[in-house]
Amino acid sequence: MSLIIAPSMLSADFAHLSDDIRMVNESRADWFHLDIMDGLFVPNISYGFPVVKAIAALAEKPLDAHLMIMNPDRYIDRFAEVGVSWLSVHYEACTHLHRTVQHIKNAGMKAGVAINPHTPVSSLEEIIPYCDYVLVMAVNPGFGGQSFIPTTIDKVAKLYAMTEKSNPDCIIEVDGGVNEANMASLAAAGAKAFVAGNSVFTAEDPSAMIAKLRNLSL
Ligand code: DX5
Ligand code: ZN
């Protein structure tokens, strides 16, 4: 099984963003992970369309945007316009999640649903058949560099059993505190895509770390 590594640009050096984009382009990474925060759904503000556009102009790999914002429907079409191809919204931020997922697909993107650490995977039972991916938060969203919550591994295993039953094509992505110590266990539990912020960008050789993570197999 080939794993997907998505370096989180939240941990990049924003004063030298083009250098970090080039590093990801030239590395064995699969996607760029873009964290969008509104200061309401999460206690932090990250970056918006001007930065996403700048990344899109240089990125040679798909953009995976993770919306940590309330009422994300307002911005779905604009994310498609700026070149995002994988878009996730939070279960906890959407009143009409099925409608939102359809909106993302109609805009031509892959649709993901993200869940916070406290949200049980059972909440996703009715939406999994419609999802291209589920993003499991392994930290409370809002900041890079936090510690991995170990119970996420069991959560992924439970979710994997659900996806196998109702939508085997649904990819499980894990986000938050992912590193070389926990990635193999997450992959064994059924995760396929891995967001890595600090573990990549604080490594002495970020590109080598990406290759190392990508090679971790079952
Ligand atoms: C946190 C974000 C993550 C974050 C991951 O709210 O969703 O994508 O950038 O960073 P690390 O890997 O450092 O936990
Ligand atoms: Zn994220």
PDB file of C-alpha atoms and ligand atoms in Angstrom:
ATOM      1  CA  MET A   1       0.000   0.000   0.000  1.00  0.00           C
ATOM      2  CA  SER A   2       1.471   3.325  -0.926  1.00  0.00           C
ATOM      3  CA  LEU A   3       1.116   6.014   1.682  1.00  0.00           C
ATOM      4  CA  ILE A   4       0.418   9.692   1.051  1.00  0.00           C
ATOM      5  CA  ILE A   5       2.547  12.311   2.796  1.00  0.00           C
ATOM      6  CA  ALA A   6       1.171  15.834   3.022  1.00  0.00           C
ATOM      7  CA  PRO A   7       3.598  18.334   4.559  1.00  0.00           C
ATOM      8  CA  SER A   8       1.687  21.057   6.420  1.00  0.00           C
ATOM      9  CA  MET A   9       2.752  24.478   5.165  1.00  0.00           C
ATOM     10  CA  LEU A  10       1.684  25.975   8.511  1.00  0.00           C
ATOM     11  CA  SER A  11       5.106  24.913   9.769  1.00  0.00           C
ATOM     12  CA  ALA A  12       6.949  26.362   6.756  1.00  0.00           C
ATOM     13  CA  ASP A  13       9.062  29.511   6.878  1.00  0.00           C
ATOM     14  CA  PHE A  14       6.654  32.185   5.601  1.00  0.00           C
ATOM     15  CA  ALA A  15       9.491  34.627   4.960  1.00  0.00           C
ATOM     16  CA  HIS A  16      10.974  32.116   2.533  1.00  0.00           C
ATOM     17  CA  LEU A  17       7.864  30.284   1.423  1.00  0.00           C
ATOM     18  CA  SER A  18       9.066  29.677  -2.129  1.00  0.00           C
ATOM     19  CA  ASP A  19      12.100  27.774  -0.787  1.00  0.00           C
ATOM     20  CA  ASP A  20       9.868  25.466   1.226  1.00  0.00           C
ATOM     21  CA  ILE A  21       7.455  25.004  -1.681  1.00  0.00           C
ATOM     22  CA  ARG A  22      10.396  24.040  -3.892  1.00  0.00           C
ATOM     23  CA  MET A  23      11.625  21.594  -1.247  1.00  0.00           C
ATOM     24  CA  VAL A  24       8.193  19.896  -1.193  1.00  0.00           C
ATOM     25  CA  ASN A  25       8.036  19.883  -5.012  1.00  0.00           C
ATOM     26  CA  GLU A  26      11.398  18.162  -5.208  1.00  0.00           C
ATOM     27  CA  SER A  27      10.717  15.759  -2.333  1.00  0.00           C
ATOM     28  CA  ARG A  28       8.756  12.518  -2.286  1.00  0.00           C
ATOM     29  CA  ALA A  29       5.737  14.270  -0.745  1.00  0.00           C
ATOM     30  CA  ASP A  30       2.391  13.683  -2.425  1.00  0.00           C
ATOM     31  CA  TRP A  31       0.271  16.698  -1.436  1.00  0.00           C
ATOM     32  CA  PHE A  32       0.616  20.165   0.079  1.00  0.00           C
ATOM     33  CA  HIS A  33      -1.516  20.442   3.238  1.00  0.00           C
ATOM     34  CA  LEU A  34      -2.947  23.941   3.747  1.00  0.00           C
ATOM     35  CA  ASP A  35      -4.491  24.834   7.111  1.00  0.00           C
ATOM     36  CA  ILE A  36      -7.114  27.563   6.959  1.00  0.00           C
ATOM     37  CA  MET A  37      -8.187  28.965  10.351  1.00  0.00           C
ATOM     38  CA  ASP A  38     -10.735  31.662  11.077  1.00  0.00           C
ATOM     39  CA  GLY A  39     -10.111  32.524  14.737  1.00  0.00           C
ATOM     40  CA  LEU A  40     -13.640  31.312  15.565  1.00  0.00           C
ATOM     41  CA  PHE A  41     -13.774  27.583  14.993  1.00  0.00           C
ATOM     42  CA  VAL A  42     -10.230  27.391  16.339  1.00  0.00           C
ATOM     43  CA  PRO A  43      -8.356  29.839  18.590  1.00  0.00           C
ATOM     44  CA  ASN A  44      -5.933  30.889  15.867  1.00  0.00           C
ATOM     45  CA  ILE A  45      -5.840  32.610  12.475  1.00  0.00           C
ATOM     46  CA  SER A  46      -3.553  31.199   9.816  1.00  0.00           C
ATOM     47  CA  TYR A  47      -3.633  32.507   6.247  1.00  0.00           C
ATOM     48  CA  GLY A  48      -6.133  33.083   3.464  1.00  0.00           C
ATOM     49  CA  PHE A  49      -6.562  33.304  -0.302  1.00  0.00           C
ATOM     50  CA  PRO A  50      -3.535  35.475  -1.192  1.00  0.00           C
ATOM     51  CA  VAL A  51      -1.203  32.920   0.388  1.00  0.00           C
ATOM     52  CA  VAL A  52      -3.097  29.916  -1.031  1.00  0.00           C
ATOM     53  CA  LYS A  53      -2.872  31.521  -4.488  1.00  0.00           C
ATOM     54  CA  ALA A  54       0.857  32.109  -4.092  1.00  0.00           C
ATOM     55  CA  ILE A  55       1.394  28.482  -3.065  1.00  0.00           C
ATOM     56  CA  ALA A  56      -0.813  27.241  -5.924  1.00  0.00           C
ATOM     57  CA  ALA A  57       1.264  29.194  -8.435  1.00  0.00           C
ATOM     58  CA  LEU A  58       4.429  27.318  -7.462  1.00  0.00           C
ATOM     59  CA  ALA A  59       3.129  23.955  -6.227  1.00  0.00           C
ATOM     60  CA  GLU A  60       3.563  20.987  -8.550  1.00  0.00           C
ATOM     61  CA  LYS A  61       1.518  18.627  -6.383  1.00  0.00           C
ATOM     62  CA  PRO A  62      -2.173  18.620  -5.357  1.00  0.00           C
ATOM     63  CA  LEU A  63      -3.319  21.074  -2.712  1.00  0.00           C
ATOM     64  CA  ASP A  64      -5.134  19.530   0.246  1.00  0.00           C
ATOM     65  CA  ALA A  65      -6.892  22.334   2.129  1.00  0.00           C
ATOM     66  CA  HIS A  66      -8.191  21.749   5.649  1.00  0.00           C
ATOM     67  CA  LEU A  67     -10.829  24.317   6.572  1.00  0.00           C
ATOM     68  CA  MET A  68     -10.982  25.007  10.290  1.00  0.00           C
ATOM     69  CA  ILE A  69     -13.659  27.633   9.795  1.00  0.00           C
ATOM     70  CA  MET A  70     -17.339  28.070  10.664  1.00  0.00           C
ATOM     71  CA  ASN A  71     -19.840  27.841   7.798  1.00  0.00           C
ATOM     72  CA  PRO A  72     -17.254  26.833   5.195  1.00  0.00           C
ATOM     73  CA  ASP A  73     -19.891  26.766   2.421  1.00  0.00           C
ATOM     74  CA  ARG A  74     -19.270  30.494   1.925  1.00  0.00           C
ATOM     75  CA  TYR A  75     -15.798  29.837   0.509  1.00  0.00           C
ATOM     76  CA  ILE A  76     -15.962  26.442  -1.245  1.00  0.00           C
ATOM     77  CA  ASP A  77     -16.132  27.807  -4.797  1.00  0.00           C
ATOM     78  CA  ARG A  78     -13.236  30.173  -4.160  1.00  0.00           C
ATOM     79  CA  PHE A  79     -11.023  27.314  -2.994  1.00  0.00           C
ATOM     80  CA  ALA A  80     -11.800  25.481  -6.235  1.00  0.00           C
ATOM     81  CA  GLU A  81     -10.988  28.634  -8.226  1.00  0.00           C
ATOM     82  CA  VAL A  82      -7.559  29.052  -6.633  1.00  0.00           C
ATOM     83  CA  GLY A  83      -6.592  25.485  -7.464  1.00  0.00           C
ATOM     84  CA  VAL A  84      -7.371  23.367  -4.395  1.00  0.00           C
ATOM     85  CA  SER A  85      -8.238  19.774  -5.331  1.00  0.00           C
ATOM     86  CA  TRP A  86      -8.818  18.115  -1.934  1.00  0.00           C
ATOM     87  CA  LEU A  87     -10.994  20.098   0.468  1.00  0.00           C
ATOM     88  CA  SER A  88     -12.010  19.068   3.970  1.00  0.00           C
ATOM     89  CA  VAL A  89     -14.523  20.730   6.270  1.00  0.00           C
ATOM     90  CA  HIS A  90     -15.130  19.999   9.924  1.00  0.00           C
ATOM     91  CA  TYR A  91     -18.063  17.839  10.992  1.00  0.00           C
ATOM     92  CA  GLU A  92     -18.410  20.156  14.000  1.00  0.00           C
ATOM     93  CA  ALA A  93     -18.652  23.307  11.825  1.00  0.00           C
ATOM     94  CA  CYS A  94     -21.355  22.226   9.370  1.00  0.00           C
ATOM     95  CA  THR A  95     -25.069  22.111  10.087  1.00  0.00           C
ATOM     96  CA  HIS A  96     -25.898  20.594   6.708  1.00  0.00           C
ATOM     97  CA  LEU A  97     -22.855  18.453   6.158  1.00  0.00           C
ATOM     98  CA  HIS A  98     -24.317  16.354   3.350  1.00  0.00           C
ATOM     99  CA  ARG A  99     -25.114  19.523   1.399  1.00  0.00           C
ATOM    100  CA  THR A 100     -21.604  20.867   2.026  1.00  0.00           C
ATOM    101  CA  VAL A 101     -19.996  17.631   0.819  1.00  0.00           C
ATOM    102  CA  GLN A 102     -22.089  17.755  -2.363  1.00  0.00           C
ATOM    103  CA  HIS A 103     -21.116  21.398  -2.843  1.00  0.00           C
ATOM    104  CA  ILE A 104     -17.403  20.483  -2.675  1.00  0.00           C
ATOM    105  CA  LYS A 105     -17.882  17.699  -5.237  1.00  0.00           C
ATOM    106  CA  ASN A 106     -19.954  19.883  -7.540  1.00  0.00           C
ATOM    107  CA  ALA A 107     -17.124  22.414  -7.448  1.00  0.00           C
ATOM    108  CA  GLY A 108     -14.875  19.682  -8.886  1.00  0.00           C
ATOM    109  CA  MET A 109     -12.881  18.811  -5.747  1.00  0.00           C
ATOM    110  CA  LYS A 110     -12.502  15.700  -3.614  1.00  0.00           C
ATOM    111  CA  ALA A 111     -14.580  16.056  -0.464  1.00  0.00           C
ATOM    112  CA  GLY A 112     -13.269  15.354   3.020  1.00  0.00           C
ATOM    113  CA  VAL A 113     -14.834  15.524   6.471  1.00  0.00           C
ATOM    114  CA  ALA A 114     -12.549  16.319   9.415  1.00  0.00           C
ATOM    115  CA  ILE A 115     -13.274  15.360  13.022  1.00  0.00           C
ATOM    116  CA  ASN A 116     -11.907  16.757  16.272  1.00  0.00           C
ATOM    117  CA  PRO A 117     -10.384  14.424  18.862  1.00  0.00           C
ATOM    118  CA  HIS A 118     -13.599  14.317  20.942  1.00  0.00           C
ATOM    119  CA  THR A 119     -15.893  13.503  18.017  1.00  0.00           C
ATOM    120  CA  PRO A 120     -16.689   9.783  17.788  1.00  0.00           C
ATOM    121  CA  VAL A 121     -16.261   8.102  14.426  1.00  0.00           C
ATOM    122  CA  SER A 122     -19.821   6.783  14.815  1.00  0.00           C
ATOM    123  CA  SER A 123     -20.997  10.345  14.013  1.00  0.00           C
ATOM    124  CA  LEU A 124     -19.775   9.770  10.473  1.00  0.00           C
ATOM    125  CA  GLU A 125     -21.848   6.685   9.766  1.00  0.00           C
ATOM    126  CA  GLU A 126     -24.293   8.427   7.426  1.00  0.00           C
ATOM    127  CA  ILE A 127     -21.761  10.633   5.644  1.00  0.00           C
ATOM    128  CA  ILE A 128     -18.967   8.112   4.913  1.00  0.00           C
ATOM    129  CA  PRO A 129     -20.631   6.805   1.731  1.00  0.00           C
ATOM    130  CA  TYR A 130     -20.376  10.347   0.308  1.00  0.00           C
ATOM    131  CA  CYS A 131     -16.817  11.175   1.401  1.00  0.00           C
ATOM    132  CA  ASP A 132     -13.642  10.868  -0.634  1.00  0.00           C
ATOM    133  CA  TYR A 133     -11.709  11.091   2.616  1.00  0.00           C
ATOM    134  CA  VAL A 134     -12.012  11.536   6.356  1.00  0.00           C
ATOM    135  CA  LEU A 135      -9.436  13.624   8.208  1.00  0.00           C
ATOM    136  CA  VAL A 136      -8.912  12.442  11.783  1.00  0.00           C
ATOM    137  CA  MET A 137      -7.431  15.112  14.028  1.00  0.00           C
ATOM    138  CA  ALA A 138      -4.823  13.659  16.374  1.00  0.00           C
ATOM    139  CA  VAL A 139      -4.475  16.988  18.233  1.00  0.00           C
ATOM    140  CA  ASN A 140      -6.969  19.724  19.005  1.00  0.00           C
ATOM    141  CA  PRO A 141      -6.907  21.840  15.853  1.00  0.00           C
ATOM    142  CA  GLY A 142      -5.448  25.320  15.810  1.00  0.00           C
ATOM    143  CA  PHE A 143      -1.700  24.963  16.096  1.00  0.00           C
ATOM    144  CA  GLY A 144       1.204  23.025  14.680  1.00  0.00           C
ATOM    145  CA  GLY A 145       3.736  21.291  16.906  1.00  0.00           C
ATOM    146  CA  GLN A 146       1.345  19.707  19.426  1.00  0.00           C
ATOM    147  CA  SER A 147       1.676  16.208  20.882  1.00  0.00           C
ATOM    148  CA  PHE A 148      -0.054  13.292  19.224  1.00  0.00           C
ATOM    149  CA  ILE A 149      -3.076  11.925  21.152  1.00  0.00           C
ATOM    150  CA  PRO A 150      -2.365   8.166  21.335  1.00  0.00           C
ATOM    151  CA  THR A 151      -6.032   7.034  21.362  1.00  0.00           C
ATOM    152  CA  THR A 152      -6.167   8.206  17.738  1.00  0.00           C
ATOM    153  CA  ILE A 153      -4.750   4.835  16.694  1.00  0.00           C
ATOM    154  CA  ASP A 154      -7.805   2.925  17.988  1.00  0.00           C
ATOM    155  CA  LYS A 155     -10.040   5.593  16.509  1.00  0.00           C
ATOM    156  CA  VAL A 156      -8.492   5.063  13.073  1.00  0.00           C
ATOM    157  CA  ALA A 157      -8.963   1.291  13.397  1.00  0.00           C
ATOM    158  CA  LYS A 158     -12.661   1.787  14.205  1.00  0.00           C
ATOM    159  CA  LEU A 159     -13.075   4.189  11.314  1.00  0.00           C
ATOM    160  CA  TYR A 160     -11.286   1.827   8.948  1.00  0.00           C
ATOM    161  CA  ALA A 161     -13.794  -0.930   9.809  1.00  0.00           C
ATOM    162  CA  MET A 162     -16.591   1.503   8.972  1.00  0.00           C
ATOM    163  CA  THR A 163     -15.094   2.611   5.651  1.00  0.00           C
ATOM    164  CA  GLU A 164     -14.409  -0.988   4.615  1.00  0.00           C
ATOM    165  CA  LYS A 165     -18.112  -1.669   5.051  1.00  0.00           C
ATOM    166  CA  SER A 166     -19.694   1.364   3.451  1.00  0.00           C
ATOM    167  CA  ASN A 167     -17.049   3.043   1.258  1.00  0.00           C
ATOM    168  CA  PRO A 168     -13.739   1.186   0.765  1.00  0.00           C
ATOM    169  CA  ASP A 169     -12.434   3.990  -1.476  1.00  0.00           C
ATOM    170  CA  CYS A 170     -12.658   6.499   1.369  1.00  0.00           C
ATOM    171  CA  ILE A 171      -9.133   7.551   2.387  1.00  0.00           C
ATOM    172  CA  ILE A 172      -8.310   8.033   6.065  1.00  0.00           C
ATOM    173  CA  GLU A 173      -5.985  10.999   6.646  1.00  0.00           C
ATOM    174  CA  VAL A 174      -4.428  11.706  10.052  1.00  0.00           C
ATOM    175  CA  ASP A 175      -3.421  15.219  11.064  1.00  0.00           C
ATOM    176  CA  GLY A 176      -1.540  16.440  14.130  1.00  0.00           C
ATOM    177  CA  GLY A 177       1.640  15.270  15.799  1.00  0.00           C
ATOM    178  CA  VAL A 178       2.371  12.676  13.116  1.00  0.00           C
ATOM    179  CA  ASN A 179       5.985  11.527  13.172  1.00  0.00           C
ATOM    180  CA  GLU A 180       8.198   8.528  12.534  1.00  0.00           C
ATOM    181  CA  ALA A 181       7.296   7.080  15.953  1.00  0.00           C
ATOM    182  CA  ASN A 182       3.528   6.835  15.397  1.00  0.00           C
ATOM    183  CA  MET A 183       3.114   6.657  11.627  1.00  0.00           C
ATOM    184  CA  ALA A 184       3.590   2.921  11.183  1.00  0.00           C
ATOM    185  CA  SER A 185       0.948   2.146  13.856  1.00  0.00           C
ATOM    186  CA  LEU A 186      -1.473   4.553  12.195  1.00  0.00           C
ATOM    187  CA  ALA A 187      -0.856   2.931   8.814  1.00  0.00           C
ATOM    188  CA  ALA A 188      -1.380  -0.512  10.326  1.00  0.00           C
ATOM    189  CA  ALA A 189      -4.717   0.721  11.733  1.00  0.00           C
ATOM    190  CA  GLY A 190      -5.836   1.773   8.250  1.00  0.00           C
ATOM    191  CA  ALA A 191      -4.658   5.355   7.708  1.00  0.00           C
ATOM    192  CA  LYS A 192      -3.405   6.148   4.228  1.00  0.00           C
ATOM    193  CA  ALA A 193      -2.641   9.878   4.191  1.00  0.00           C
ATOM    194  CA  PHE A 194      -0.476  11.662   6.754  1.00  0.00           C
ATOM    195  CA  VAL A 195      -0.146  15.349   7.456  1.00  0.00           C
ATOM    196  CA  ALA A 196       3.256  16.224   8.859  1.00  0.00           C
ATOM    197  CA  GLY A 197       4.123  19.746   9.936  1.00  0.00           C
ATOM    198  CA  ASN A 198       6.702  19.997  12.660  1.00  0.00           C
ATOM    199  CA  SER A 199       8.173  16.559  12.120  1.00  0.00           C
ATOM    200  CA  VAL A 200       9.108  17.596   8.573  1.00  0.00           C
ATOM    201  CA  PHE A 201       9.960  21.285   8.897  1.00  0.00           C
ATOM    202  CA  THR A 202      12.013  21.028  12.101  1.00  0.00           C
ATOM    203  CA  ALA A 203      13.994  18.078  10.756  1.00  0.00           C
ATOM    204  CA  GLU A 204      17.595  18.759   9.878  1.00  0.00           C
ATOM    205  CA  ASP A 205      16.847  17.527   6.366  1.00  0.00           C
ATOM    206  CA  PRO A 206      13.092  17.984   5.691  1.00  0.00           C
ATOM    207  CA  SER A 207      13.241  16.236   2.333  1.00  0.00           C
ATOM    208  CA  ALA A 208      14.949  13.186   3.851  1.00  0.00           C
ATOM    209  CA  MET A 209      12.317  13.123   6.604  1.00  0.00           C
ATOM    210  CA  ILE A 210       9.538  13.126   3.991  1.00  0.00           C
ATOM    211  CA  ALA A 211      11.214  10.197   2.238  1.00  0.00           C
ATOM    212  CA  LYS A 212      11.625   8.397   5.550  1.00  0.00           C
ATOM    213  CA  LEU A 213       7.960   8.834   6.474  1.00  0.00           C
ATOM    214  CA  ARG A 214       6.833   7.762   3.026  1.00  0.00           C
ATOM    215  CA  ASN A 215       8.853   4.572   3.230  1.00  0.00           C
ATOM    216  CA  LEU A 216       7.345   3.507   6.534  1.00  0.00           C
ATOM    217  CA  SER A 217       5.249   0.547   5.629  1.00  0.00           C
ATOM    218  CA  LEU A 218       3.118  -1.990   7.388  1.00  0.00           C
TER     219      LEU A 218
HETATM  220  C1  DX5 B   1      -3.480  21.741  13.268  1.00  0.00           C
HETATM  221  C2  DX5 B   1      -3.384  21.562  11.792  1.00  0.00           C
HETATM  222  C3  DX5 B   1      -2.302  20.657  11.360  1.00  0.00           C
HETATM  223  C4  DX5 B   1      -0.919  21.088  11.754  1.00  0.00           C
HETATM  224  C5  DX5 B   1      -0.084  19.855  11.820  1.00  0.00           C
HETATM  225  O1  DX5 B   1      -4.643  22.387  13.586  1.00  0.00           O
HETATM  226  O2  DX5 B   1      -4.597  21.044  11.262  1.00  0.00           O
HETATM  227  O3  DX5 B   1      -2.366  20.406   9.968  1.00  0.00           O
HETATM  228  O4  DX5 B   1      -0.346  22.005  10.853  1.00  0.00           O
HETATM  229  O5  DX5 B   1       1.149  20.182  12.340  1.00  0.00           O
HETATM  230  P1  DX5 B   1       1.982  19.156  13.218  1.00  0.00           P
HETATM  231  O6  DX5 B   1       2.343  18.003  12.313  1.00  0.00           O
HETATM  232  O7  DX5 B   1       3.162  19.957  13.644  1.00  0.00           O
HETATM  233  O8  DX5 B   1       1.133  18.707  14.368  1.00  0.00           O
HETATM  234 ZN    ZN B   2      -4.505  20.361   9.056  1.00  0.00          ZN
END
